[in-house]
Coordinates of C-alpha atoms in Angstrom, one line a residue:
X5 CA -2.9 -4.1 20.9
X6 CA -3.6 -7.5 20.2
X7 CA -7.0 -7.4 19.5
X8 CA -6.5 -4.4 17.4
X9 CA -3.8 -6.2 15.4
X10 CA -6.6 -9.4 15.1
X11 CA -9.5 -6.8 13.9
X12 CA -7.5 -5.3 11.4
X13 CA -6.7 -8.3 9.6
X14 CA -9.9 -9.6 9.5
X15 CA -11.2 -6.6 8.4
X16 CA -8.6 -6.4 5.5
X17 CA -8.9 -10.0 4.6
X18 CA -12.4 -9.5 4.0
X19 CA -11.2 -7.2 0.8
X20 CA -8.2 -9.1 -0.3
X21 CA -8.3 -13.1 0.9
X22 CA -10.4 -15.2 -1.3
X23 CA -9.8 -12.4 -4.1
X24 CA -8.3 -9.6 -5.6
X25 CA -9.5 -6.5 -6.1
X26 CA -10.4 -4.0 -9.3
X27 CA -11.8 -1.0 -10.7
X28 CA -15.3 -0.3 -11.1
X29 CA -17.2 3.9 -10.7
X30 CA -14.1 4.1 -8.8
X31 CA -14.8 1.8 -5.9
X32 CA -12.4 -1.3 -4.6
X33 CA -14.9 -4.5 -5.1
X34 CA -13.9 -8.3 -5.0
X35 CA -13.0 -9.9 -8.4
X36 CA -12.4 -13.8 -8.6
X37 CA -8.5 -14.1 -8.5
X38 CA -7.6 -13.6 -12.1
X39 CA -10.0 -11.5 -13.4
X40 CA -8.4 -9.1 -15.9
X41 CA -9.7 -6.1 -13.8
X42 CA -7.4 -7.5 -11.0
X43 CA -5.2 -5.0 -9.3
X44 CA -1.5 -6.3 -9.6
X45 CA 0.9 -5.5 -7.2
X46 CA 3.6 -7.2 -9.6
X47 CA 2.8 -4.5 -12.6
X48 CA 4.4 -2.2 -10.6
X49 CA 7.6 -3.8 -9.9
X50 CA 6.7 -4.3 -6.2
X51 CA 8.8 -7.2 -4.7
X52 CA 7.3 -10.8 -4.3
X53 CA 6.0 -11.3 -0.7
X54 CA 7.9 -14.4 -0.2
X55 CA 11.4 -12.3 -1.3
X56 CA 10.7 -8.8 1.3
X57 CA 13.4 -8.7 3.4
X58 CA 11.6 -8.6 6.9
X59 CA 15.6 -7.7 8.8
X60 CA 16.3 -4.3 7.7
X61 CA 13.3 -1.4 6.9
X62 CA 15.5 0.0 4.1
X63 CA 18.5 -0.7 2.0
X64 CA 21.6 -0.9 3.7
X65 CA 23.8 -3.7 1.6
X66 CA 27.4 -2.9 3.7
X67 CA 25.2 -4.7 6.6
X68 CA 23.6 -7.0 4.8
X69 CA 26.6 -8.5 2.5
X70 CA 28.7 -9.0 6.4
X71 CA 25.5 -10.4 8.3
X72 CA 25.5 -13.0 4.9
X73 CA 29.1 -13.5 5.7
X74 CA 28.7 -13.8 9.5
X75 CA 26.0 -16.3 9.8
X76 CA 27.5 -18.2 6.9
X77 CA 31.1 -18.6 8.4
X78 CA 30.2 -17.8 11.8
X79 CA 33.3 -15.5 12.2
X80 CA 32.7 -12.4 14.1
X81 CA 35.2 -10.3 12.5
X82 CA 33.6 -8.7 9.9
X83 CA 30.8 -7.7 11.9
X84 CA 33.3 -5.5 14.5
X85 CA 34.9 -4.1 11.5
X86 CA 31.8 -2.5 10.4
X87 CA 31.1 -1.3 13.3
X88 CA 34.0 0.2 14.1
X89 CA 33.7 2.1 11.2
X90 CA 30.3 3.4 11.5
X91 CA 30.0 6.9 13.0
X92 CA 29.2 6.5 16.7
X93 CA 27.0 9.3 17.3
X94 CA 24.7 8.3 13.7
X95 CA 21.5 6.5 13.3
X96 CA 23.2 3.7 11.5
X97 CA 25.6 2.4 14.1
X98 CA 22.0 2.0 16.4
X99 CA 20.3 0.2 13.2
X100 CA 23.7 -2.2 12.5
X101 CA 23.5 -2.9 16.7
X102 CA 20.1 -3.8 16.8
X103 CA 20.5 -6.2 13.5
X104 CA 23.0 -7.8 14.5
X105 CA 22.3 -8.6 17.9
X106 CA 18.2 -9.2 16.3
X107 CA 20.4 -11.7 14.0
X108 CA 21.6 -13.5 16.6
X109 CA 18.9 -13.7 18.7
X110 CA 17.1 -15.2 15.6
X111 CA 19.4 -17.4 14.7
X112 CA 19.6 -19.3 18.7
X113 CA 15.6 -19.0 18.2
X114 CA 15.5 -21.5 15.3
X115 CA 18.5 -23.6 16.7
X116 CA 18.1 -23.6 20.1
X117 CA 21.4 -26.2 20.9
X118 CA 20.9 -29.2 22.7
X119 CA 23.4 -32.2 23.5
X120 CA 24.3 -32.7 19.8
X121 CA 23.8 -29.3 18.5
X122 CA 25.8 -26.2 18.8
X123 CA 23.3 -23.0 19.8
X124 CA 22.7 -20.5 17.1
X125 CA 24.1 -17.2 17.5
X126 CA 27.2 -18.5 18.7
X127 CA 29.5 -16.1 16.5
X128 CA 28.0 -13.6 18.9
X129 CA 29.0 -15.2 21.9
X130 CA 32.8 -15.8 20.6
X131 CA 32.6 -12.4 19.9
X132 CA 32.1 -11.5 23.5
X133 CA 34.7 -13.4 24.7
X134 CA 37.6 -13.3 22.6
X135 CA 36.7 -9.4 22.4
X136 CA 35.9 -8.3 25.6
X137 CA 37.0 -4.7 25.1
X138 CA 35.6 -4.2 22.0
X139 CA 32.6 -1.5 22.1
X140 CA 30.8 -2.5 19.5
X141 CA 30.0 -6.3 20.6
X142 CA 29.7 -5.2 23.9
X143 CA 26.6 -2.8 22.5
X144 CA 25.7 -6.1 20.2
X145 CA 25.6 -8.2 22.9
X146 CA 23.5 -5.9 25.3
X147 CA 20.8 -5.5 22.9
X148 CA 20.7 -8.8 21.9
X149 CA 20.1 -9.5 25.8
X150 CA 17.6 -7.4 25.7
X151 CA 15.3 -8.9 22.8
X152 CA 16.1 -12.1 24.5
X153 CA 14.0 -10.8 27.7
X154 CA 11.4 -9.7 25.8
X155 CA 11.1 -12.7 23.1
X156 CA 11.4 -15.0 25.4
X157 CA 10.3 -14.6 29.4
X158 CA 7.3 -12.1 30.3
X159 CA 8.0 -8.7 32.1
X160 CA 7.3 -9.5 35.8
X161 CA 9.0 -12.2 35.9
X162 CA 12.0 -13.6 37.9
X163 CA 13.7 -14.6 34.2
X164 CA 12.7 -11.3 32.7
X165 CA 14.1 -9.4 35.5
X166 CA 17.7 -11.3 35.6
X167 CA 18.1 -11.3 32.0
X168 CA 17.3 -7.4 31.9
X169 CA 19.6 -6.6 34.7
X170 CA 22.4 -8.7 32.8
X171 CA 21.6 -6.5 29.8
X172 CA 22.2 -3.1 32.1
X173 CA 25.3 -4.1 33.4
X174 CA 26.8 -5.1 29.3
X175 CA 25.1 -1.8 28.2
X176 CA 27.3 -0.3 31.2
X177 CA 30.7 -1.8 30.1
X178 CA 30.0 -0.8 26.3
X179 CA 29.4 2.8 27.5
X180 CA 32.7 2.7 29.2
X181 CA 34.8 1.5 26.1
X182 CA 33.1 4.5 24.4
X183 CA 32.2 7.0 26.3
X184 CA 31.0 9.2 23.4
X185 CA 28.6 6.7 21.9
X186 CA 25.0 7.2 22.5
X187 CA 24.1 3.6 21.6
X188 CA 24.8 1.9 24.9
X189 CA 22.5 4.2 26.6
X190 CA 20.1 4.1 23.8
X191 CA 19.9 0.6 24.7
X192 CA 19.2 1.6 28.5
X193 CA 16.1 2.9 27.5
X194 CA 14.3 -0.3 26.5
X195 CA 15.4 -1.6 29.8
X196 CA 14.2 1.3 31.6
X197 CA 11.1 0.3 30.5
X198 CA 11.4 -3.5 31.1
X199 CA 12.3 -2.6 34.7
X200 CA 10.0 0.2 35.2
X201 CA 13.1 2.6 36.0
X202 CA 11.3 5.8 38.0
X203 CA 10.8 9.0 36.1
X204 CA 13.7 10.5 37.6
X205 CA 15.9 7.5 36.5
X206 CA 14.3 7.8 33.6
X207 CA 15.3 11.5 33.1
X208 CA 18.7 10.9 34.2
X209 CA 19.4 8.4 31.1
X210 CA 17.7 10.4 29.0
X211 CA 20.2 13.7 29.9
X212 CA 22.9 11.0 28.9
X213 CA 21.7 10.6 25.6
X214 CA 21.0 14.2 25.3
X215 CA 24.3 15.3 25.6
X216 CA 25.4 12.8 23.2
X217 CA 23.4 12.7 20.2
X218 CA 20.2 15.8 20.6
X219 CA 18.8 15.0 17.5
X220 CA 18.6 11.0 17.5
X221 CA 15.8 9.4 15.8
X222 CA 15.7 5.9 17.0
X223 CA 16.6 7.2 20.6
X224 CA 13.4 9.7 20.8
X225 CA 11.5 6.5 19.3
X226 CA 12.8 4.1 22.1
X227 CA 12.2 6.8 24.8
X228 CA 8.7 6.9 23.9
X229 CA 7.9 4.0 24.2
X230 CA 8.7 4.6 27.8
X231 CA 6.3 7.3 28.0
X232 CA 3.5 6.0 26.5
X233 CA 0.2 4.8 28.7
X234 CA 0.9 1.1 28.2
X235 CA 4.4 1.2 29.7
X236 CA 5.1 3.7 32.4
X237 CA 3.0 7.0 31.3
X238 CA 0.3 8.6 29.7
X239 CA -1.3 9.4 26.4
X240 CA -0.5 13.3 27.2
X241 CA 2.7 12.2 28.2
X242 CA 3.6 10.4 24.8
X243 CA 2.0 13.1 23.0
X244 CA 3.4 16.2 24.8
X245 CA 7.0 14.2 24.5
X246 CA 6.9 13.6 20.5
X247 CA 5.3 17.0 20.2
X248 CA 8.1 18.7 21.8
X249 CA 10.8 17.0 20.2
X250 CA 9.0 17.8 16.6
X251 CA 8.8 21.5 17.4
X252 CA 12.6 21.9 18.6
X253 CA 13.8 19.6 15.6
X254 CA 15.8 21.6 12.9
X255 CA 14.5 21.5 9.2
X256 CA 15.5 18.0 7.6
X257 CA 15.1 16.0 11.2
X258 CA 12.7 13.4 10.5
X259 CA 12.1 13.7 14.8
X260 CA 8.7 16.1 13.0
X261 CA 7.7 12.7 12.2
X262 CA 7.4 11.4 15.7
X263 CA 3.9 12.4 16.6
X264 CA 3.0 9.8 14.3
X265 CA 4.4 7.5 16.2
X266 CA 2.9 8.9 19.4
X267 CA -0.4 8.3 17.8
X268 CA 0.2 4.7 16.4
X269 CA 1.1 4.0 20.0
X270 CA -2.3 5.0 21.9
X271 CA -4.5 3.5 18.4
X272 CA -7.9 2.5 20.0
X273 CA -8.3 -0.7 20.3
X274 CA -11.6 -1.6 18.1
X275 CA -12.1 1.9 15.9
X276 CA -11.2 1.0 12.7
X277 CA -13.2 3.2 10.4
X278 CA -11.6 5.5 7.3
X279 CA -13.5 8.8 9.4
X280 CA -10.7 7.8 12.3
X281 CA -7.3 7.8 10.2
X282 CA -9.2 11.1 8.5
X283 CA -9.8 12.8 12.2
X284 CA -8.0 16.0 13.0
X285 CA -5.5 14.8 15.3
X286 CA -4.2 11.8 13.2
X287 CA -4.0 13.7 9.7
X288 CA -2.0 16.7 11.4
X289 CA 0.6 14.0 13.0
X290 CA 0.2 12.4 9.1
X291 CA 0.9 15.9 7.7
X292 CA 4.1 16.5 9.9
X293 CA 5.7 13.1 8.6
X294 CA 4.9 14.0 5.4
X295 CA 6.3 17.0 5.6
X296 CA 9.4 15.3 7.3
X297 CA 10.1 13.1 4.7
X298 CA 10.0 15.8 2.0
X299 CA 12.6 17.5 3.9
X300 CA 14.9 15.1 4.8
X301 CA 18.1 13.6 3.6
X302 CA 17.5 10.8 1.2
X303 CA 20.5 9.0 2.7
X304 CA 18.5 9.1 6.3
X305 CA 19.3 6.0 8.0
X306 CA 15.4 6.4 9.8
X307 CA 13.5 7.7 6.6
X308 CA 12.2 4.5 5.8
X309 CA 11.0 4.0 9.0
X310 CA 8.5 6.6 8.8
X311 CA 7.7 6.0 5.2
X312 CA 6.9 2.7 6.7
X313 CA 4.3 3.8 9.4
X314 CA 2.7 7.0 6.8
X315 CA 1.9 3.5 4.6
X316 CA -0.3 2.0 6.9
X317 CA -1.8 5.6 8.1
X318 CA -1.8 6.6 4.8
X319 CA -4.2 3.2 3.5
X320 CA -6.1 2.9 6.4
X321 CA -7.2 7.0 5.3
X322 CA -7.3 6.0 2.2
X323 CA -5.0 8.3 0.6
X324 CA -4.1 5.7 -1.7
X325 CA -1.7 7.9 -3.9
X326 CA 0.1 9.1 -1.5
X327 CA 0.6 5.7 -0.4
X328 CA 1.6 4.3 -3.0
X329 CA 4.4 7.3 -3.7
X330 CA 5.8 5.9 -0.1
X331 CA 5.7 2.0 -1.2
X332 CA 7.8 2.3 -4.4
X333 CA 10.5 4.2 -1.7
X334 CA 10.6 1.1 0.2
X335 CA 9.0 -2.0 -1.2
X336 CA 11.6 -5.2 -0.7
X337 CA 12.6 -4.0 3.2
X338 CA 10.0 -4.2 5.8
X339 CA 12.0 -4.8 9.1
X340 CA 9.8 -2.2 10.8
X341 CA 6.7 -0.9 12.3
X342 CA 3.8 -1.7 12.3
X343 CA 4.8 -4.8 10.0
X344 CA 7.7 -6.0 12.7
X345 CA 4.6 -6.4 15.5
X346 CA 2.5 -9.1 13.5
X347 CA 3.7 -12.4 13.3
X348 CA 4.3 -12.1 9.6
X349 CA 5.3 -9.6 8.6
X350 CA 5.5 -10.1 5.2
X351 CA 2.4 -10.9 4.7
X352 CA 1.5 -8.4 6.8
X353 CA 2.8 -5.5 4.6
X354 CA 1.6 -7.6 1.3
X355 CA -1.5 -6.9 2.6
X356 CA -1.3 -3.3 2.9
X357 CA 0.6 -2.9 -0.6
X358 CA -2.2 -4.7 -2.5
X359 CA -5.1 -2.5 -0.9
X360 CA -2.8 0.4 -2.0
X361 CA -2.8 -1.0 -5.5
X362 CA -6.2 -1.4 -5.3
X363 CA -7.7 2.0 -3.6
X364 CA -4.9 3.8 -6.7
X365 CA -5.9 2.0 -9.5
X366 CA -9.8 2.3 -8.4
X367 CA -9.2 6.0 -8.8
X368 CA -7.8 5.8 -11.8
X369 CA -3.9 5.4 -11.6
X370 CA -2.3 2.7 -13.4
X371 CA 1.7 2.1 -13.4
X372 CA 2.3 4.1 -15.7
X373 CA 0.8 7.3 -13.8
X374 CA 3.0 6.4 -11.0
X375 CA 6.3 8.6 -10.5
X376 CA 8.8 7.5 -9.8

């Protein structure tokens, strides 16, 4: 995936580094920065790419105003207020878990601690131990054990192993203080993969969750990563998993999105030709998400998630209208995939946006043909 990620930006930067892009018989060609035939992501109200919020994928300010509060007083206490008042069996409890635990993890990242210096994240840990019996950090705190594994120590490993298997027994206790809550189990299933669980451990967990919350976006995302070739199954695994899921999901469930995802995780590694994103296969998974977003809720905790992943099918197929339609839903958040795998990304998404702009305005749409 690596060298896919590498190809594609050098492949995009060839359109977009050293200039911009414009108009011309309806083709995207290079134009010296400047040139009044340059595409402008600004004229359209799109976000500067040093002010995207990389954290969330959409807007969620409840979270955002108590994370500002958090890691500016480092007092826990709003955090396990909002928490507790999130609905336990929703997507947004998951989302608020994994950003706050993705805070902290952050946060001891860039301040590490040392003999001086008190570690970052250390609002989290207070949390844990003045609360012990609070559900919510306990979830917090076994996610953010589990980014730790995987941001820091490689799978295989005798660190990677013992942090993981500190993360399974947390996510245990928080699924004892609530027993109703699918999140602790939710965050099982990343370890599951981290410590190749068998598919009959696997199944078990995934029973758990089923009984909990059927219907759960983010848990049918995080389970198939499990069954995807790279991790512990196949390509027809993946696919006959998301495909499944999509056809048993009632009207409005953005889970018809998730062969989508299926594809994006089995991309070849070096095909990166327009024909490929047009293929049969890729534009029926497209077609489903499309169709799922039209349907759902516009309150969806996960809809900018898959608005997020149609914008980079969406431009690489160069359906640049339809892409753009999906940016002005969710331009300023991009704490999701594919932006969250590069190493920017920012600049990542940026780079997306403008060849949006570009492949639109190329065939004729201007900001003021936009709707809204």
């Amino acid at each position: 995936m690596a060298i896919l990620w590498l190809l594609m930006a050098l492949l995009m930067l060839s359109f977009v580094l050293l200039s911009v892009v414009r108009r011309r018989r309806g083709v995207i060609q290079q134009v010296p920065p400047g040139h009044p035939d340059a595409a402008d992501p600004a004229a359209y109200g799109f976000v500067r790419q040093e002010e995207l919020d990389v954290r969330v994928p959409g807007p969620d300010q409840d979270l955002l105003d108590v994370l500002e509060l958090v890691q500016r007083t480092q007092d826990y206490r709003a955090a396990s207020q909002l928490l507790a008042g999130t609905e336990t069996a929703g997507e947004l409890r998951w989302q608020r878990v994994q950003a706050f635990a993705g805070a902290a993890a952050l946060e001891l990242q860039q301040r590490p601690g040392g003999v001086h210096e008190t570690p970052g994240g250390q609002w989290l840990r207070v949390w844990r131990a003045e609360q012990p019996k609070d559900a919510g950090c306990a979830a917090v705190y076994a996610e953010f054990l589990v980014q730790q594994a995987w941001r820091t120590s490689t799978p295989g490993t005798d660190e990677f192993r013992i942090i993981m298997e500190e993360a399974r027994d947390v996510s245990a206790q928080a699924a004892l203080l609530a027993p109703g809550d699918p999140v602790p189990y939710i965050v099982e299933l990343s370890i599951a993969r981290g410590l190749a669980y068998s598919q009959a451990e696997f199944d078990q967990l995934w029973l758990k969750i089923l009984d909990r919350a059927p219907q759960h976006m983010g848990a049918h995302l995080a389970a198939l990563h499990y069954c995807c070739e790279k991790w512990h199954g196949s390509r027809e695994q993946a696919y006959a998993f998301a495909e499944a899921a999509a056809a048993r999901a009632p009207e409005g469930s953005l889970l018809a999105a998730l062969p989508l995802f299926a594809v994006f995780e089995h991309l070849p590694e070096v095909n990166l030709v327009a024909s490929f994103y047009q293929s049969e296969v890729v534009t029926k998974a497209m077609h489903g998400a499309l169709h799922a977003v039209h349907a759902a809720r516009a309150d969806d905790p996960m809809l900018a998630h898959v608005r997020h992943l149609l914008i980079f099918f969406l431009v690489r197929a160069e359906r640049w209208h339809e892409a753009m339609y999906q940016l002005i839903h969710v331009d300023g958040h991009v704490g999701a995939l594919p932006w969250a795998l590069s190493a920017d990304p920012a600049a990542e998404f940026a780079l997306y946006r403008a060849l949006a702009v570009a492949g639109y305005e190329a065939g004729g749409g201007s900001p003021a043909t936009l709707p809204g």
